[in-house]
mmCIF file of C-alpha atoms in Angstrom:
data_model
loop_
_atom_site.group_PDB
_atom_site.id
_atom_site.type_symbol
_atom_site.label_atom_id
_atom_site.label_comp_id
_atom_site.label_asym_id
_atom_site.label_seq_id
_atom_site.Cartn_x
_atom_site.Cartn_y
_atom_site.Cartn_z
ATOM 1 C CA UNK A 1 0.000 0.000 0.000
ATOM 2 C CA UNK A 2 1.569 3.268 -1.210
ATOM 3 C CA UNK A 3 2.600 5.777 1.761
ATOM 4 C CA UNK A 4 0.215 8.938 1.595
ATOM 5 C CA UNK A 5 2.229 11.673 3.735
ATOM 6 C CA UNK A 6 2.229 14.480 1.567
ATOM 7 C CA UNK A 7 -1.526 16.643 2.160
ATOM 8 C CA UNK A 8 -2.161 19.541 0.007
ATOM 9 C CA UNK A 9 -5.266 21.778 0.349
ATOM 10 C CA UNK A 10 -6.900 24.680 -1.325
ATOM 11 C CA UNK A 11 -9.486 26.892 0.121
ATOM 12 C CA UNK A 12 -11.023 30.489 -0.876
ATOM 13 C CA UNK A 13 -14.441 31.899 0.153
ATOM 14 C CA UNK A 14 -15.747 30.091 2.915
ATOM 15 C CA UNK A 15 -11.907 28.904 3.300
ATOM 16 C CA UNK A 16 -11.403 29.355 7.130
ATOM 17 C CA UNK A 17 -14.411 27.845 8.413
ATOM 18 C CA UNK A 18 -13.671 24.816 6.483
ATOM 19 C CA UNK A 19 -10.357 24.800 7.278
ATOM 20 C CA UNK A 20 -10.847 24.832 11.039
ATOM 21 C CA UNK A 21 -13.006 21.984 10.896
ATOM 22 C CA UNK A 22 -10.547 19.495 9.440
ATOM 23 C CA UNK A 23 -7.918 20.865 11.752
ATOM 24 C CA UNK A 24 -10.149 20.046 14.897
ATOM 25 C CA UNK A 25 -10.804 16.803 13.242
ATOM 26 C CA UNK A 26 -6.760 15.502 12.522
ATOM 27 C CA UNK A 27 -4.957 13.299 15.450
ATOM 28 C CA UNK A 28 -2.022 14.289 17.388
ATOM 29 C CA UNK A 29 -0.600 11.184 16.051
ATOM 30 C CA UNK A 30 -0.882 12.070 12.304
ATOM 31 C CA UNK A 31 1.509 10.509 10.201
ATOM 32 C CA UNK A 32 1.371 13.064 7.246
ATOM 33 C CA UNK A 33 2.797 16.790 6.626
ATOM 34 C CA UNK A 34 -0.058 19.335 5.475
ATOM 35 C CA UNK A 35 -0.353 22.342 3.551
ATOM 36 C CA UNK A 36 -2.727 24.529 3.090
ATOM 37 C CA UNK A 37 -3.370 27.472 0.761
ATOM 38 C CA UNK A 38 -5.775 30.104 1.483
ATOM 39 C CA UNK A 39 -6.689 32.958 -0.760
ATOM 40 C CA UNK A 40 -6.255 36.402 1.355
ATOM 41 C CA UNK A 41 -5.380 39.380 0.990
ATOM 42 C CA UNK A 42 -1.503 40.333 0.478
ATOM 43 C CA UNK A 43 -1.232 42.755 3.152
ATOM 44 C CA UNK A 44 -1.607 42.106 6.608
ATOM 45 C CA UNK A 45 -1.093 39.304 9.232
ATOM 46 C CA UNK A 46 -2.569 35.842 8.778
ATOM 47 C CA UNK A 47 -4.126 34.630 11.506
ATOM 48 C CA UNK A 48 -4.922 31.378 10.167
ATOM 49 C CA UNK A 49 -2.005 29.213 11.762
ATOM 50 C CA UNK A 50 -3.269 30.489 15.263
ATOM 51 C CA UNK A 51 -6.700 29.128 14.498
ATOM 52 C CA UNK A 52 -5.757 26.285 13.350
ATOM 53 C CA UNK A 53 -3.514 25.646 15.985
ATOM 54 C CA UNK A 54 -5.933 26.525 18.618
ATOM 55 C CA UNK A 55 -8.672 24.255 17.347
ATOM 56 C CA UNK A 56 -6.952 21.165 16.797
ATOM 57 C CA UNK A 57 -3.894 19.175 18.237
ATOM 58 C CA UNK A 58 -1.459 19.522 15.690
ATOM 59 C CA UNK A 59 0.285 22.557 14.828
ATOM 60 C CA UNK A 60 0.193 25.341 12.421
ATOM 61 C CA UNK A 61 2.634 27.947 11.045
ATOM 62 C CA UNK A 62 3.893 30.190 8.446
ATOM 63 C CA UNK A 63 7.051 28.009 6.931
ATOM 64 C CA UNK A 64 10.098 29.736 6.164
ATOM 65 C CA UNK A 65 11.655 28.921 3.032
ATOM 66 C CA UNK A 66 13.946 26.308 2.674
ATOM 67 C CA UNK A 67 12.004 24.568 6.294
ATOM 68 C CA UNK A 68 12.328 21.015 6.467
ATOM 69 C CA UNK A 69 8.795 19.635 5.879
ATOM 70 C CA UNK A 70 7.844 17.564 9.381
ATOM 71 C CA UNK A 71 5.166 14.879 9.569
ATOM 72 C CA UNK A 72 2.073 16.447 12.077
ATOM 73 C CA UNK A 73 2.777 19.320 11.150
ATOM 74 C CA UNK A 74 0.858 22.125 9.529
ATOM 75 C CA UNK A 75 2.057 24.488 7.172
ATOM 76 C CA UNK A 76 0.121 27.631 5.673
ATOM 77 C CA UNK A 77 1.438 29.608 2.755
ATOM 78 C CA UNK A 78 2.006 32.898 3.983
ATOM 79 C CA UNK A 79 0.091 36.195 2.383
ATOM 80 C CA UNK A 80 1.564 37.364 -1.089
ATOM 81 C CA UNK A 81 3.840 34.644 -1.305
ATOM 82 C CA UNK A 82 3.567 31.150 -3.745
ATOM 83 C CA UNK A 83 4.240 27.916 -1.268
ATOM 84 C CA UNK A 84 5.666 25.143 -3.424
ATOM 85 C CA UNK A 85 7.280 22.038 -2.228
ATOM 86 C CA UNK A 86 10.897 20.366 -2.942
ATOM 87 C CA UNK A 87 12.265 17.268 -1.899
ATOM 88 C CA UNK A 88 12.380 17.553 1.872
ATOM 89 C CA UNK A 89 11.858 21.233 2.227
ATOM 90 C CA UNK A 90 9.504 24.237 1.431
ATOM 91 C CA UNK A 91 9.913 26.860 -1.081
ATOM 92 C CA UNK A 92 8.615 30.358 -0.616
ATOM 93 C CA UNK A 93 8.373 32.619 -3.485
ATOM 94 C CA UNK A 94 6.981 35.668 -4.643
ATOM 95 C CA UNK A 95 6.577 34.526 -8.474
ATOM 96 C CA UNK A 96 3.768 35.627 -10.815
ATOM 97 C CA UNK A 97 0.445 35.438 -9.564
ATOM 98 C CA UNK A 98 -1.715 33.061 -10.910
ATOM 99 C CA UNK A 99 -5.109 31.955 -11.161
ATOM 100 C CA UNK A 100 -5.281 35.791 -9.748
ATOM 101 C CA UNK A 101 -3.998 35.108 -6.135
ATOM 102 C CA UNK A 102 -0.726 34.815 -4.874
ATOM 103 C CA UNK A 103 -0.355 32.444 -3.339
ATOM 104 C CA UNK A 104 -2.465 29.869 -5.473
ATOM 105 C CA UNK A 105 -3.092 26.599 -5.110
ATOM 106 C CA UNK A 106 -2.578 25.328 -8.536
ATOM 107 C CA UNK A 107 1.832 25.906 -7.911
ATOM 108 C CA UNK A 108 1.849 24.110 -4.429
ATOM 109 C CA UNK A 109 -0.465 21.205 -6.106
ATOM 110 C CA UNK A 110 2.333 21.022 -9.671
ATOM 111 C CA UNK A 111 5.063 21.418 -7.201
ATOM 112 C CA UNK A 112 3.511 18.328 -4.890
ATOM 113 C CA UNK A 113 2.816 16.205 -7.598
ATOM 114 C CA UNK A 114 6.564 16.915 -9.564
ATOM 115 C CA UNK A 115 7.970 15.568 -5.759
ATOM 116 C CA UNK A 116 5.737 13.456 -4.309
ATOM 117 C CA UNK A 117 4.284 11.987 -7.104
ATOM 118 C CA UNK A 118 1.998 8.916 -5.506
ATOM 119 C CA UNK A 119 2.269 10.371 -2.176
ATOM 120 C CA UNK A 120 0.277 13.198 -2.401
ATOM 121 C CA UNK A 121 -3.528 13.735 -1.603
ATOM 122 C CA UNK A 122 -5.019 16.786 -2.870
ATOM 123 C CA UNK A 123 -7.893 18.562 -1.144
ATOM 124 C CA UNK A 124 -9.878 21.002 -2.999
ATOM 125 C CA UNK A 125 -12.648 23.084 -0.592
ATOM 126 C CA UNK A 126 -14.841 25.599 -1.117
ATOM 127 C CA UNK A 127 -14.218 28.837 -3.172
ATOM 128 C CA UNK A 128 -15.382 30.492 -6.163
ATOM 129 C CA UNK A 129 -13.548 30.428 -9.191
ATOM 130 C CA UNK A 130 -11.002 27.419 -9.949
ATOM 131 C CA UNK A 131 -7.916 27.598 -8.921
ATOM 132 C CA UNK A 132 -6.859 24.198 -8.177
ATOM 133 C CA UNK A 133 -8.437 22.310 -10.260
ATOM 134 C CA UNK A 134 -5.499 21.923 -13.021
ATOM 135 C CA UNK A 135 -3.119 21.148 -10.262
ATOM 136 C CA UNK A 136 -5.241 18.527 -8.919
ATOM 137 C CA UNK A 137 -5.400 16.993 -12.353
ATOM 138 C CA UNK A 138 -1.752 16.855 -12.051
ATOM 139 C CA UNK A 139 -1.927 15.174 -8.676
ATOM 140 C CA UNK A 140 -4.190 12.271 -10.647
ATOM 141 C CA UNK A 141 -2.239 11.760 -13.173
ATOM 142 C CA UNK A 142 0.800 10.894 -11.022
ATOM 143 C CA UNK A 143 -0.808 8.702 -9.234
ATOM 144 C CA UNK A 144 -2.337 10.527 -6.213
ATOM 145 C CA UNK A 145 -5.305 10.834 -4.204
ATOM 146 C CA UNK A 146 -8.120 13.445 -4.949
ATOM 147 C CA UNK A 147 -10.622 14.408 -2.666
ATOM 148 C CA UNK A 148 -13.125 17.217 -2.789
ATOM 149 C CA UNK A 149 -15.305 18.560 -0.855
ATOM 150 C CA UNK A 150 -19.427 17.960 -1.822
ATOM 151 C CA UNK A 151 -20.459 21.242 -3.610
ATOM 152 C CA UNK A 152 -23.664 20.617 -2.108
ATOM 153 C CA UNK A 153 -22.060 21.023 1.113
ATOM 154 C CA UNK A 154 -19.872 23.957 0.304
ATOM 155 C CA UNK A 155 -20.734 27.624 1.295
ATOM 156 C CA UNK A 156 -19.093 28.636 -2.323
ATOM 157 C CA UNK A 157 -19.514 25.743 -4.828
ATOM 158 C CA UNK A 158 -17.266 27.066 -7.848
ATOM 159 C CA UNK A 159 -14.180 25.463 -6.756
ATOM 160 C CA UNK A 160 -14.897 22.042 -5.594
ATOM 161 C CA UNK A 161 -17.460 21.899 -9.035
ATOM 162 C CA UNK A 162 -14.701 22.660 -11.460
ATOM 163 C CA UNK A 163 -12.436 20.149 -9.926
ATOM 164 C CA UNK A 164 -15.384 17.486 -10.442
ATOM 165 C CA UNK A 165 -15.999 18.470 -13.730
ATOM 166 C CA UNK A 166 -12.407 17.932 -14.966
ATOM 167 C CA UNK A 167 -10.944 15.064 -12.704
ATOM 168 C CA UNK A 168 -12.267 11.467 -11.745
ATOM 169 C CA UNK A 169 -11.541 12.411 -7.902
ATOM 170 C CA UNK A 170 -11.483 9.318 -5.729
ATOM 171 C CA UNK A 171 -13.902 10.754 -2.744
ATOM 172 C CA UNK A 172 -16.301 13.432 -2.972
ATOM 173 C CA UNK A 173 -17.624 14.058 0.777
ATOM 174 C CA UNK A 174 -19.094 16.558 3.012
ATOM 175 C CA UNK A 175 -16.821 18.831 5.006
ATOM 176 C CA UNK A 176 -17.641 16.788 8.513
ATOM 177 C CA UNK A 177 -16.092 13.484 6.731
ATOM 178 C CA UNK A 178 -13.101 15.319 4.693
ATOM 179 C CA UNK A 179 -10.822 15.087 8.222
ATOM 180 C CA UNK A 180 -11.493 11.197 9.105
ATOM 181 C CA UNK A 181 -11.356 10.548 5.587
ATOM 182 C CA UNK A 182 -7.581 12.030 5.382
ATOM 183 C CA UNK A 183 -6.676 10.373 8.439
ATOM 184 C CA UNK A 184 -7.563 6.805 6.919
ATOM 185 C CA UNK A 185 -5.666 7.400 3.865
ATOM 186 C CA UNK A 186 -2.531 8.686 5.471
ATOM 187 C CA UNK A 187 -3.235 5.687 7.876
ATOM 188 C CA UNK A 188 -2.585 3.406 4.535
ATOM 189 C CA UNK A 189 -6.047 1.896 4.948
ATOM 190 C CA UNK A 190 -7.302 3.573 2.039
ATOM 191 C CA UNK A 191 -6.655 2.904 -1.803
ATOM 192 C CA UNK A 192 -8.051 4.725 -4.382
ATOM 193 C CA UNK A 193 -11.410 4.287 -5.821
ATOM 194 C CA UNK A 194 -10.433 5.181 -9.219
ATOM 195 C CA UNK A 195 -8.137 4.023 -12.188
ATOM 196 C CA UNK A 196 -4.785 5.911 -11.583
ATOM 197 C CA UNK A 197 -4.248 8.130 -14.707
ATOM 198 C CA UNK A 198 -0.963 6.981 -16.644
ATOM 199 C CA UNK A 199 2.151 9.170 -15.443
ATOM 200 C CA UNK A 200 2.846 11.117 -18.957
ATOM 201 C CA UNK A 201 5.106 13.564 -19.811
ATOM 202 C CA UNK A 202 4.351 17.248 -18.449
ATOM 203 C CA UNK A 203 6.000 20.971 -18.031
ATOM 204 C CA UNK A 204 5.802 20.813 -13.990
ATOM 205 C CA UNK A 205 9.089 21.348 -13.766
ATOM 206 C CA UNK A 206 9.106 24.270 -16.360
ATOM 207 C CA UNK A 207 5.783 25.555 -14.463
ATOM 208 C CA UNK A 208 7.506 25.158 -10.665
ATOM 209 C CA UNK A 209 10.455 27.392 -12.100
ATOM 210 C CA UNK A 210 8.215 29.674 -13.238
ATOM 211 C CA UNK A 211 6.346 30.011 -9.622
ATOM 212 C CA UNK A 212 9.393 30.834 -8.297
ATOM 213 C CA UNK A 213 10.259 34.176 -10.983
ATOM 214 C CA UNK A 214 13.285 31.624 -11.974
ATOM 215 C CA UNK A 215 15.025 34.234 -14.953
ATOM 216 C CA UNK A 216 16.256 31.047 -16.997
ATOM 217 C CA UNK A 217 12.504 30.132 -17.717
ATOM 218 C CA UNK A 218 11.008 33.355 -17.998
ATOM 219 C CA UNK A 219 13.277 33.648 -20.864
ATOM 220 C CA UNK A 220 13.191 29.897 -22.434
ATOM 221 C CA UNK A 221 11.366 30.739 -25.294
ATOM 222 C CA UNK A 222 10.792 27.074 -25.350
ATOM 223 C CA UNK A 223 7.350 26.892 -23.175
ATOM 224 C CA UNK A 224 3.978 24.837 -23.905
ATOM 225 C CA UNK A 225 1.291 25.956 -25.640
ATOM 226 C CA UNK A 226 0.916 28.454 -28.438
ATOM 227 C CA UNK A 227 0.180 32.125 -28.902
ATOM 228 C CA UNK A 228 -2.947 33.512 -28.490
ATOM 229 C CA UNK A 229 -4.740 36.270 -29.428
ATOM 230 C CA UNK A 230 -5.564 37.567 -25.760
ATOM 231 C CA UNK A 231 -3.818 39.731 -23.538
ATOM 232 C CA UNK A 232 -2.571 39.116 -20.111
ATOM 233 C CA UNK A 233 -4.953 41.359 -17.890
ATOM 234 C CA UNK A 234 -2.081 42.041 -15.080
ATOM 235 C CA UNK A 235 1.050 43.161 -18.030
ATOM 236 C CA UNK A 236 -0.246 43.070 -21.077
ATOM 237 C CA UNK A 237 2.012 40.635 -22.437
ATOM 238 C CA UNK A 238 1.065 37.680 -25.263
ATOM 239 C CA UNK A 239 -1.068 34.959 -23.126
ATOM 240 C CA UNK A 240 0.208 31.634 -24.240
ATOM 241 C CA UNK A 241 -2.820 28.932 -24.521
ATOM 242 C CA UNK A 242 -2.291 25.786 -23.245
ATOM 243 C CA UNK A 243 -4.758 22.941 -23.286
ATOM 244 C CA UNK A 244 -4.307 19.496 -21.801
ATOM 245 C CA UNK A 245 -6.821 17.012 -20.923
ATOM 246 C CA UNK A 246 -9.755 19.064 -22.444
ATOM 247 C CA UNK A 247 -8.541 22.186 -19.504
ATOM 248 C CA UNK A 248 -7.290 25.437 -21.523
ATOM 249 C CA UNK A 249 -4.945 27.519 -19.269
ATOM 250 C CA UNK A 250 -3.271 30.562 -20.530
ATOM 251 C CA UNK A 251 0.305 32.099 -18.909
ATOM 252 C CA UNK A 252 2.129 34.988 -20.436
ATOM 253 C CA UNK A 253 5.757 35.579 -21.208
ATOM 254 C CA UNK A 254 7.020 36.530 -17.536
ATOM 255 C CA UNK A 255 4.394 33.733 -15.577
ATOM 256 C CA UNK A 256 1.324 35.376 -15.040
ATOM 257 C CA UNK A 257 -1.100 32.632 -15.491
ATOM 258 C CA UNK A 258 -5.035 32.042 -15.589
ATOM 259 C CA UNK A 259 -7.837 29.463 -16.721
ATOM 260 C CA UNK A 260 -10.825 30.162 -18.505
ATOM 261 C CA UNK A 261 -12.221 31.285 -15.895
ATOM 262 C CA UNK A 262 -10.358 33.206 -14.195
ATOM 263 C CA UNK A 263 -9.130 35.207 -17.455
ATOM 264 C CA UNK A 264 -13.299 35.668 -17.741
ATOM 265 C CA UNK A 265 -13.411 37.310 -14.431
ATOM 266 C CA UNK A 266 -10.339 39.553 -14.898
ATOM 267 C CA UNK A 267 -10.938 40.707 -18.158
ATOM 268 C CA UNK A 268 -14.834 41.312 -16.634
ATOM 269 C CA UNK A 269 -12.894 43.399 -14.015
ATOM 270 C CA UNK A 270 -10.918 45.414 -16.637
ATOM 271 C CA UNK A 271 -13.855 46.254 -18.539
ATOM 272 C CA UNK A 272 -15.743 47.639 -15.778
ATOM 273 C CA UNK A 273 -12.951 49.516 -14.853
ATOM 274 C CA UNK A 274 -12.417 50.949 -18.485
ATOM 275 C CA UNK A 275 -15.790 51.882 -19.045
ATOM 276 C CA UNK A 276 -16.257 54.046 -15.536
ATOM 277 C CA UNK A 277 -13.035 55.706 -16.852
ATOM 278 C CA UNK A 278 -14.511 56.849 -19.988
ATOM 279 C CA UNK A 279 -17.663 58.085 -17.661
ATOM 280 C CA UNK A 280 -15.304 60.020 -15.722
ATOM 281 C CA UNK A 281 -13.998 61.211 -18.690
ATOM 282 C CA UNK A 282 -17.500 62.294 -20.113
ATOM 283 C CA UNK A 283 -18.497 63.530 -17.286
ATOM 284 C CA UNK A 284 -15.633 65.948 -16.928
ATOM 285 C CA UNK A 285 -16.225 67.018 -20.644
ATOM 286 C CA UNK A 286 -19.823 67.621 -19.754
ATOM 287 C CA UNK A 287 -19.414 69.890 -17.166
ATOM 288 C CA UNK A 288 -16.227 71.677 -18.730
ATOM 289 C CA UNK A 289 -17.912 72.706 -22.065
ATOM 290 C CA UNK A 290 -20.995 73.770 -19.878
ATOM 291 C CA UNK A 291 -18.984 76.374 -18.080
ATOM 292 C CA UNK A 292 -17.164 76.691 -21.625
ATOM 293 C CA UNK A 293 -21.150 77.603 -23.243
ATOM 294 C CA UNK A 294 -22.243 79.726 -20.378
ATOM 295 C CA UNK A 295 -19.233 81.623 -20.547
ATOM 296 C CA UNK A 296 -19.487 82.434 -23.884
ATOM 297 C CA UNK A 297 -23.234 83.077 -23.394
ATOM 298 C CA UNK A 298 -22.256 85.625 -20.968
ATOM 299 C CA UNK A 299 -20.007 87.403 -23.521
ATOM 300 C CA UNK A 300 -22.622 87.444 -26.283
ATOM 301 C CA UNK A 301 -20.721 85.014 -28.424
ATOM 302 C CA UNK A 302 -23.634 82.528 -29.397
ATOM 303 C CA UNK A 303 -22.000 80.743 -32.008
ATOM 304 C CA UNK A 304 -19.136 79.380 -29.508
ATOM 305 C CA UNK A 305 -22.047 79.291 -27.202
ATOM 306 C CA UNK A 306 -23.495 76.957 -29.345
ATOM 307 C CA UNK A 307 -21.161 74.986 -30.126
ATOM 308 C CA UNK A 308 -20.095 74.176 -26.720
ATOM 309 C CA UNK A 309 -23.383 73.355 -25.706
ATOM 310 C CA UNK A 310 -23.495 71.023 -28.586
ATOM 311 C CA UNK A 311 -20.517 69.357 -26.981
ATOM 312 C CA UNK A 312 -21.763 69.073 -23.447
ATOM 313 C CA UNK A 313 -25.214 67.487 -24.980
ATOM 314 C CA UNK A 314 -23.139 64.681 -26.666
ATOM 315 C CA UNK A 315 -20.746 64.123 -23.682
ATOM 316 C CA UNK A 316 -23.985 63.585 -21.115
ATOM 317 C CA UNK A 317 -25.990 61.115 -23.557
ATOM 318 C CA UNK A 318 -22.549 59.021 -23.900
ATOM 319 C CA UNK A 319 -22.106 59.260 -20.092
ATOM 320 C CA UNK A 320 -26.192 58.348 -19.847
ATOM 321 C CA UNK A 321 -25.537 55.365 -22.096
ATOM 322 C CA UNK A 322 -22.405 54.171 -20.236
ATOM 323 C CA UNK A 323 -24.163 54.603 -16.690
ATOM 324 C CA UNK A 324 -26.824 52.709 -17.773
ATOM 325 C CA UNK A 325 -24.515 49.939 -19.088
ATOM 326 C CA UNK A 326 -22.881 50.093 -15.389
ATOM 327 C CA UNK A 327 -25.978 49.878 -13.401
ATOM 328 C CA UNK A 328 -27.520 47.126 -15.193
ATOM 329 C CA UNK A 329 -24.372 44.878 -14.808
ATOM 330 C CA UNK A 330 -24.135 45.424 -11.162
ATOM 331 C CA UNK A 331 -27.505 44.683 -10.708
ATOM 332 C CA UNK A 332 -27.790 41.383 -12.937
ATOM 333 C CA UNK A 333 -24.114 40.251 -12.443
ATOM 334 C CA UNK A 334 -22.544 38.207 -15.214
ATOM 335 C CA UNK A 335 -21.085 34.695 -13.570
ATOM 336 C CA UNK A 336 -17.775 35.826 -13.932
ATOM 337 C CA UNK A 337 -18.707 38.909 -11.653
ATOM 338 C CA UNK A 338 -20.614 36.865 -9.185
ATOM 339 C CA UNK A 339 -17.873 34.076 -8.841
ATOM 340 C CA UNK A 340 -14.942 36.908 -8.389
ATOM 341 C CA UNK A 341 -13.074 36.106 -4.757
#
């Protein structure tokens, strides 16, 4: 029976809750090292590792890079930086942000799976979005566990869905079973339920370098996929498109990297933002060539008069328009909007 000590999990909305409840749930005596990625914020403290900590008997903490990974131990990547795992110890890095978080879940999950290979189990809890879901894949297809929490039983269902809908995971259970259920499989008493996907050849290695801003493969010109016709939202850079087992990622030249999805909800984001730029900007023009008309009403000069005024009354039915654009998104959000973190 193959040794499952190597637990990776990925959380977002809903994260902590979830997060405390497996922790609570894990015995002092657990034979496996953990690691969890949260989505947060990239300023400020974490608190997680306290609460984790305080609600269960093993314990929690920021790693520093280059730690030596411990069995009962938990590790939680810290705020703004990309956890990844090598053999042995833990790599903290403040690479290119992907799936729109740093850190994301989808590195530590490539990283796992490059180094652990069969010994990993990937978790995959609520959220919106999904970020985790290719790395998981990864995790399959060398021979690992999957688990995922029900979406039924999920307070955000996007990213334990989109982890169902592109791997055969081996247990799909509410959030009360996730904890006993890890314990049995790092226990050894647990095989998986599914065929292992075939090992094939991957970029994980190309992709961990990457995570970690290595310069040597930010300028390989020599990386999967092919040029697309899209834009990376955070540099502007040529996305690359890269599809593997029917999931389409896309990563630009320096690392910035995004599925479907994601890409969806940050070009949604860079839209909105566009479009209440050009209302500023009509607005502004509105209001300047109305002081601009009245002026020039005041000095008897009715043909400038005019013409400003024709000016303002084009600038406030293109700001109208826009507004109206604006309010009736936020009010029936797209599903990009709605699933945003």
């Amino acid at each position: 029976m193959t040794k499952r000590d190597i637990i990776v999990i990925a959380a977002s909305a809903g994260g902590v809750e979830a997060l405390m409840a497996i922790a609570s749930s894990l015995p002092r005596d657990m034979h496996a090292s953990i690691f969890v990625v949260l989505h947060q914020p990239p300023s400020g403290k974490s608190m997680l590792p306290i609460l984790l900590s305080r609600v269960g008997s093993l314990p929690a903490t920021h790693p520093r890079d280059g730690e030596s990974i411990r069995p009962g131990h938990i590790y939680v990547a810290p705020p703004d930086l990309h956890m990844l795992l090598e053999h042995g110890v833990i790599r903290l890095a403040r690479g290119p942000r992907e799936n729109r978080h740093r850190p994301s879940a989808d590195p530590l999950f490539r990283s796992a799976a490059h180094q652990y290979r069969d010994r990993v189990v990937g978790v995959v809890l609520t959220g919106s979005l999904d970020d985790g879901s290719a790395g998981l894949l990864a995790i399959k297809r060398h021979r690992g566990i999957a688990v995922v929490q029900d979406p039924a039983d999920a307070l955000f269902s996007g990213m334990p869905q989109h982890a169902l809908d592109v791997t055969a995971v081996d247990y799909c259970v509410p959030l009360p079973l996730i904890g006993p259920t890890l314990v049995e499989i790092a226990m050894g008493s647990v095989a998986a339920k599914e065929p292992a996907v075939p090992c094939t050849s991957d970029d994980l290695e190309f992709e961990n370098r990457i995570a970690q801003a290595d310069e040597r493969a930010i300028e390989d010109d020599h990386r999967p996929g092919q040029p697309s016709a899209f834009g990376c939202p955070e540099c502007g850079g040529v996305l690359w498109e890269i599809e593997r087992d029917q999931i389409v990622r896309f990563r630009c030249r320096v690392g910035h990297a995004y599925s479907a999805e994601s890409l969806l909800a940050s070009q949604t984001e860079g839209m909105e933002a566009a479009l209440w730029s050009a209302l500023r900007s009509l607005e502004e023009k509105a209001a300047l060539t109305k002081r601009l008309a009245e002026r020039a009403e005041h000095q008897s000069q009715r043909a400038a008069a005019d013409r400003f005024m024709k000016h303002m009354l084009e600038a406030e039915t293109h700001a109208s328009t826009i507004r109206a654009v604006l309010v009736k998104g936020s009010q029936s959000e797209t599903p990009a909007r709605a699933n945003i973190d």
